[in-house]
Coordinates of N, CA and C in Angstrom, one line a residue:
X28 N 0.9 -1.2 0.0 CA 0.0 0.0 0.0 C 0.9 1.3 0.0
X29 N 0.4 2.3 -0.7 CA 1.2 3.4 -0.9 C 0.9 4.5 0.1
X30 N 1.8 5.5 0.3 CA 1.5 6.7 1.1 C 0.4 7.5 0.5
X31 N 0.1 7.4 -0.8 CA -1.0 8.1 -1.4 C -2.4 7.5 -1.1
X32 N -2.5 6.4 -0.4 CA -3.8 5.9 0.0 C -4.2 4.8 -1.0
X33 N -3.3 4.5 -2.1 CA -3.7 3.6 -3.1 C -3.0 2.2 -2.7
X34 N -3.9 1.1 -2.8 CA -3.4 -0.2 -2.6 C -3.0 -0.8 -3.9
X35 N -1.7 -1.3 -4.0 CA -1.2 -1.8 -5.3 C -1.0 -3.3 -5.1
X36 N -1.5 -4.1 -6.1 CA -1.3 -5.5 -6.1 C -0.3 -5.9 -7.3
X37 N 0.6 -6.9 -6.9 CA 1.6 -7.3 -7.9 C 1.5 -8.8 -8.0
X38 N 1.9 -9.3 -9.2 CA 1.9 -10.8 -9.4 C 3.1 -11.3 -8.6
X39 N 2.9 -12.4 -7.8 CA 4.0 -13.0 -7.1 C 4.8 -13.8 -8.0
X40 N 4.4 -14.2 -9.2 CA 5.2 -14.9 -10.1 C 6.1 -14.0 -11.0
X41 N 5.5 -13.0 -11.6 CA 6.2 -12.1 -12.5 C 6.8 -10.9 -11.9
X42 N 6.2 -10.5 -10.7 CA 6.6 -9.2 -10.1 C 6.0 -7.9 -10.8
X43 N 5.1 -8.2 -11.8 CA 4.5 -7.1 -12.5 C 3.3 -6.6 -11.8
X44 N 3.0 -5.3 -12.0 CA 1.7 -4.8 -11.3 C 0.5 -5.3 -11.9
X45 N -0.5 -5.7 -11.1 CA -1.8 -6.2 -11.5 C -2.9 -5.2 -11.4
X46 N -3.0 -4.5 -10.3 CA -4.2 -3.7 -10.1 C -3.9 -2.6 -9.0
X47 N -4.6 -1.6 -9.1 CA -4.6 -0.5 -8.1 C -5.9 -0.3 -7.5
X48 N -6.1 -0.3 -6.2 CA -7.3 -0.2 -5.5 C -7.3 1.2 -4.8
X49 N -8.3 2.0 -5.1 CA -8.3 3.4 -4.5 C -9.5 3.5 -3.6
X50 N -9.4 4.5 -2.7 CA -10.5 4.8 -1.8 C -10.0 5.5 -0.5
X51 N -8.9 5.1 0.0 CA -8.4 5.8 1.2 C -7.8 7.1 0.8
X52 N -7.8 8.1 1.7 CA -7.3 9.4 1.4 C -6.0 9.7 2.2
X53 N -5.4 8.7 2.8 CA -4.2 8.8 3.6 C -3.4 7.5 3.5
X54 N -2.2 7.5 3.9 CA -1.3 6.2 3.8 C -2.1 5.0 4.4
X55 N -2.0 3.9 3.8 CA -2.6 2.6 4.2 C -1.6 1.9 5.0
X56 N -1.8 1.6 6.3 CA -0.9 1.0 7.2 C -1.2 -0.5 7.5
X57 N -2.4 -1.0 7.1 CA -2.8 -2.3 7.5 C -3.6 -2.9 6.4
X58 N -3.4 -4.2 6.0 CA -4.2 -4.9 5.1 C -4.5 -6.3 5.7
X59 N -5.7 -6.8 5.5 CA -6.0 -8.1 6.0 C -7.1 -8.7 5.0
X60 N -7.0 -10.0 4.7 CA -8.0 -10.6 3.8 C -9.1 -11.2 4.8
X61 N -10.3 -11.0 4.4 CA -11.4 -11.5 5.2 C -12.1 -12.6 4.5
X62 N -13.3 -13.0 5.0 CA -14.1 -14.0 4.4 C -14.7 -13.6 3.1
X63 N -15.0 -14.6 2.3 CA -15.6 -14.4 1.0 C -14.7 -13.5 0.1
X64 N -13.4 -13.6 0.2 CA -12.5 -12.8 -0.7 C -12.6 -11.3 -0.5
X65 N -12.8 -10.9 0.8 CA -12.8 -9.5 1.1 C -11.4 -9.0 1.4
X66 N -11.0 -7.8 1.0 CA -9.8 -7.2 1.3 C -10.1 -6.0 2.2
X67 N -9.5 -5.9 3.4 CA -9.8 -4.9 4.4 C -8.6 -4.0 4.5
X68 N -8.7 -2.7 4.4 CA -7.6 -1.8 4.5 C -7.9 -0.8 5.6
X69 N -6.9 -0.5 6.4 CA -7.0 0.6 7.4 C -5.9 1.7 7.1
X70 N -6.3 2.9 7.3 CA -5.3 4.0 7.0 C -5.3 5.1 8.0
X71 N -4.4 6.0 7.8 CA -4.3 7.2 8.6 C -5.5 8.2 8.5
X72 N -6.4 7.9 7.5 CA -7.6 8.8 7.4 C -8.7 8.4 8.4
X73 N -8.3 7.5 9.4 CA -9.2 7.1 10.4 C -10.4 6.3 9.9
X74 N -10.1 5.5 8.8 CA -11.2 4.7 8.2 C -10.7 3.3 8.0
X75 N -11.6 2.4 8.0 CA -11.3 1.0 7.6 C -12.3 0.8 6.4
X76 N -11.7 0.3 5.3 CA -12.5 0.1 4.1 C -12.4 -1.4 3.7
X77 N -13.5 -1.9 3.0 CA -13.5 -3.2 2.6 C -13.9 -3.3 1.1
X78 N -13.1 -4.1 0.4 CA -13.4 -4.3 -1.0 C -13.8 -5.8 -1.3
X79 N -14.7 -5.9 -2.2 CA -15.1 -7.3 -2.6 C -14.3 -7.6 -3.9
X80 N -13.6 -8.8 -3.8 CA -12.8 -9.2 -4.9 C -13.5 -10.2 -5.8
X81 N -14.8 -10.4 -5.8 CA -15.4 -11.3 -6.6 C -16.2 -10.6 -7.6
X82 N -16.0 -10.6 -8.9 CA -14.7 -11.0 -9.5 C -13.6 -9.9 -9.5
X83 N -14.0 -8.7 -9.2 CA -13.0 -7.7 -9.2 C -13.3 -6.9 -7.9
X84 N -12.2 -6.1 -7.5 CA -12.2 -5.3 -6.2 C -13.2 -4.2 -6.4
X85 N -14.1 -4.0 -5.5 CA -14.8 -2.8 -5.4 C -15.1 -2.5 -3.9
X86 N -15.1 -1.2 -3.6 CA -15.4 -0.8 -2.2 C -16.8 -1.1 -1.8
X87 N -17.0 -1.8 -0.7 CA -18.3 -2.2 -0.3 C -18.7 -1.6 1.1
X88 N -17.7 -1.1 1.8 CA -18.1 -0.5 3.2 C -16.9 0.3 3.7
X89 N -17.2 1.3 4.5 CA -16.2 2.1 5.2 C -16.7 2.2 6.7
X90 N -15.7 1.8 7.6 CA -16.0 2.0 9.0 C -15.2 3.3 9.4
X91 N -15.9 4.2 10.1 CA -15.1 5.4 10.5 C -15.9 6.6 10.3
X92 N -15.2 7.7 10.1 CA -15.9 9.0 10.1 C -16.6 9.3 8.8
X93 N -16.3 8.6 7.7 CA -16.9 8.9 6.4 C -18.1 8.0 6.2
X94 N -19.2 8.5 5.7 CA -20.4 7.6 5.5 C -20.9 7.6 4.0
X95 N -19.9 8.0 3.1 CA -20.3 8.0 1.7 C -20.2 6.7 1.1
X96 N -21.0 5.7 1.5 CA -20.9 4.4 0.9 C -22.3 3.7 1.0
X97 N -22.4 2.6 0.5 CA -23.7 1.9 0.5 C -24.1 1.3 1.8
X98 N -23.2 1.1 2.7 CA -23.5 0.7 4.1 C -23.2 1.8 5.0
X99 N -24.1 2.2 5.9 CA -23.8 3.3 6.8 C -23.2 2.7 8.1
X100 N -21.9 2.6 8.0 CA -21.2 2.0 9.2 C -20.4 3.1 10.0
X101 N -20.8 4.3 9.9 CA -20.1 5.4 10.5 C -20.3 5.6 12.0
X102 N -20.7 4.6 12.7 CA -21.0 4.8 14.1 C -19.8 4.5 14.9
X103 N -18.6 5.0 14.4 CA -17.3 4.6 15.0 C -16.8 5.6 16.0
X104 N -16.0 5.1 17.0 CA -15.4 6.0 18.0 C -13.9 6.2 17.7
X105 N -13.5 5.8 16.4 CA -12.1 6.0 16.0 C -11.8 7.5 16.2
X106 N -10.8 7.8 17.0 CA -10.4 9.2 17.2 C -8.9 9.4 16.7
X107 N -8.3 8.3 16.3 CA -6.9 8.4 15.8 C -6.8 7.3 14.8
X108 N -5.6 6.8 14.6 CA -5.3 5.8 13.5 C -5.7 4.4 14.0
X109 N -6.1 3.6 13.0 CA -6.3 2.1 13.3 C -5.0 1.5 13.4
X110 N -4.8 0.7 14.5 CA -3.5 0.0 14.7 C -3.5 -1.4 14.2
X111 N -4.6 -2.2 14.3 CA -4.7 -3.5 13.8 C -6.1 -3.9 13.7
X112 N -6.4 -5.0 12.9 CA -7.7 -5.5 12.7 C -7.6 -6.9 12.2
X113 N -8.7 -7.6 12.5 CA -8.8 -9.1 12.1 C -10.2 -9.6 12.2
X114 N -10.5 -10.5 11.3 CA -11.8 -11.2 11.4 C -11.8 -12.3 12.3
X115 N -12.9 -12.6 13.0 CA -13.0 -13.8 13.8 C -12.9 -15.0 12.8
X116 N -12.5 -16.2 13.4 CA -12.3 -17.4 12.6 C -13.5 -17.7 11.6
X117 N -14.7 -17.4 12.1 CA -15.9 -17.8 11.3 C -16.3 -16.6 10.4
X118 N -15.5 -15.5 10.4 CA -15.8 -14.4 9.4 C -16.9 -13.5 9.8
X119 N -17.6 -13.8 11.0 CA -18.8 -13.0 11.3 C -18.4 -11.6 12.0
X120 N -17.3 -11.6 12.7 CA -16.9 -10.4 13.5 C -15.6 -9.8 12.9
X121 N -15.6 -8.4 12.9 CA -14.4 -7.7 12.6 C -14.0 -6.9 13.8
X122 N -12.8 -7.2 14.4 CA -12.3 -6.5 15.5 C -11.3 -5.5 15.1
X123 N -11.4 -4.2 15.5 CA -10.6 -3.1 15.1 C -9.9 -2.5 16.4
X124 N -8.7 -2.5 16.4 CA -7.9 -1.8 17.4 C -7.4 -0.4 16.9
X125 N -7.7 0.6 17.7 CA -7.4 1.9 17.3 C -6.7 2.7 18.4
X126 N -5.9 3.7 18.0 CA -5.3 4.6 19.0 C -6.5 5.6 19.5
X127 N -6.5 5.9 20.8 CA -7.5 6.8 21.3 C -6.9 8.2 21.5
X128 N -5.5 8.3 21.7 CA -5.0 9.7 21.8 C -3.5 9.6 21.5
X129 N -2.9 10.7 21.7 CA -1.4 10.8 21.4 C -0.5 10.0 22.3
X130 N -1.1 9.6 23.5 CA -0.3 8.8 24.5 C -0.3 7.3 24.1
X131 N -0.7 7.0 22.9 CA -0.7 5.6 22.5 C -1.7 4.7 23.2
X132 N -2.6 5.3 23.9 CA -3.7 4.5 24.5 C -4.5 3.9 23.4
X133 N -4.9 2.7 23.4 CA -5.7 2.1 22.4 C -7.0 1.5 22.9
X134 N -7.9 1.3 22.0 CA -9.2 0.7 22.3 C -9.5 -0.3 21.2
X135 N -10.7 -1.1 21.5 CA -11.1 -2.1 20.5 C -12.6 -1.8 20.2
X136 N -13.0 -2.0 19.0 CA -14.3 -2.1 18.6 C -14.6 -3.4 17.9
X137 N -15.8 -4.0 18.1 CA -16.1 -5.2 17.4 C -17.4 -5.0 16.6
X138 N -17.3 -5.4 15.3 CA -18.4 -5.1 14.4 C -19.0 -6.5 13.9
X139 N -20.3 -6.6 13.8 CA -20.9 -7.8 13.3 C -20.9 -7.5 11.7
X140 N -20.1 -8.2 11.0 CA -19.9 -8.0 9.6 C -21.2 -8.2 8.8
X141 N -22.0 -9.2 9.2 CA -23.1 -9.5 8.4 C -24.2 -8.3 8.3
X142 N -24.4 -7.7 9.4 CA -25.4 -6.6 9.4 C -24.8 -5.2 9.5
X143 N -23.4 -5.1 9.7 CA -22.8 -3.8 9.8 C -22.9 -3.0 11.1
X144 N -23.4 -3.7 12.1 CA -23.6 -3.1 13.4 C -22.4 -3.2 14.3
X145 N -22.1 -2.1 15.0 CA -21.0 -2.1 16.0 C -21.6 -2.8 17.3
X146 N -20.9 -3.8 17.8 CA -21.5 -4.5 19.0 C -21.3 -3.6 20.2
X147 N -22.1 -3.8 21.3 CA -21.9 -2.9 22.5 C -20.5 -3.0 23.1
X148 N -19.8 -4.1 22.8 CA -18.4 -4.2 23.3 C -17.5 -3.2 22.7
X149 N -17.0 -2.3 23.5 CA -16.0 -1.3 23.0 C -15.1 -1.1 24.2
X150 N -13.9 -1.7 24.1 CA -12.9 -1.6 25.1 C -12.2 -0.3 24.9
X151 N -12.3 0.7 25.9 CA -11.8 2.0 25.7 C -10.6 2.3 26.6
X152 N -9.9 1.3 27.0 CA -8.7 1.5 27.7 C -7.5 0.9 27.0
X153 N -6.3 1.1 27.5 CA -5.1 0.6 26.8 C -5.1 -0.9 26.7
X154 N -5.0 -1.3 25.4 CA -5.0 -2.7 25.1 C -3.6 -3.1 24.7
X155 N -3.1 -4.3 25.2 CA -1.8 -4.8 24.9 C -1.9 -5.8 23.8
X156 N -2.9 -6.8 23.9 CA -3.1 -7.8 23.0 C -4.5 -8.3 23.0
X157 N -5.0 -9.0 21.9 CA -6.3 -9.5 21.8 C -6.4 -10.6 20.8
X158 N -7.3 -11.6 21.0 CA -7.5 -12.6 20.1 C -8.9 -13.3 20.2
X159 N -9.4 -13.8 19.1 CA -10.6 -14.5 19.1 C -10.4 -16.0 19.4
X160 N -11.3 -16.6 20.0 CA -11.3 -18.1 20.2 C -11.4 -18.8 18.9
X161 N -11.1 -20.0 18.8 CA -11.1 -20.8 17.5 C -12.6 -20.9 17.0
X162 N -13.6 -20.9 17.9 CA -15.0 -21.0 17.6 C -15.7 -19.7 17.4
X163 N -15.0 -18.6 17.6 CA -15.5 -17.2 17.4 C -16.4 -16.8 18.5
X164 N -16.6 -17.5 19.6 CA -17.6 -17.2 20.6 C -17.0 -16.3 21.7
X165 N -15.6 -16.2 21.8 CA -15.0 -15.5 22.8 C -13.9 -14.6 22.3
X166 N -13.7 -13.4 22.9 CA -12.6 -12.5 22.6 C -11.9 -12.3 23.9
X167 N -10.6 -12.6 23.9 CA -9.7 -12.4 25.0 C -8.9 -11.1 24.8
X168 N -8.9 -10.2 25.8 CA -8.3 -9.0 25.7 C -7.3 -8.8 26.9
X169 N -6.1 -8.5 26.7 CA -5.1 -8.2 27.7 C -4.9 -6.7 27.7
X170 N -5.2 -6.1 28.8 CA -4.9 -4.6 29.0 C -3.5 -4.4 29.4
X171 N -3.0 -3.2 29.2 CA -1.6 -2.8 29.5 C -1.4 -3.0 31.0
X172 N -2.4 -2.9 31.8 CA -2.3 -3.2 33.2 C -2.2 -4.7 33.6
X173 N -2.1 -5.5 32.5 CA -1.9 -7.0 32.6 C -3.1 -7.6 33.1
X174 N -4.3 -7.0 32.9 CA -5.6 -7.7 33.3 C -6.1 -8.4 32.1
X175 N -6.5 -9.6 32.2 CA -7.0 -10.4 31.2 C -8.5 -10.4 31.2
X176 N -9.2 -10.0 30.2 CA -10.7 -10.0 30.2 C -11.2 -10.9 29.1
X177 N -12.3 -11.7 29.3 CA -13.0 -12.5 28.3 C -14.3 -12.0 28.0
X178 N -14.6 -11.9 26.7 CA -15.9 -11.4 26.2 C -16.6 -12.5 25.5
X179 N -17.9 -12.7 25.7 CA -18.6 -13.8 25.0 C -19.6 -13.3 24.0
X180 N -19.6 -13.9 22.8 CA -20.6 -13.5 21.7 C -22.0 -14.0 22.1

């Protein structure tokens, strides 16, 4: 991904460029592939965007401050950049870790990907690590104070 907000895809075999995906308005710092051939990008524009790659990439959703898309997922508390993101193993949930302020405090939001709703779970204190259980029914969160919390779907 480029500093201009464009995601560029290259052939792993030939090294030649294949495609450019546009949508972000700031450098893209994180990419993850999701269920059903989705590509999720997070950038310094405080947005998480998803593209459908069946058969070609197209933007299908934006989480964050902008709501100019077909899904209104702009109910976000992102106040700074997105640090990491991942789908639950079953592809139902998208967990987004974001910086809350300049002191590197972070928080978590969990979204139900099927209906685009943000779940009531929003961890708003410093997060050190997090992971979904293999069956996607639990989310383990370690706070920087070394407290382990478990959340159930």
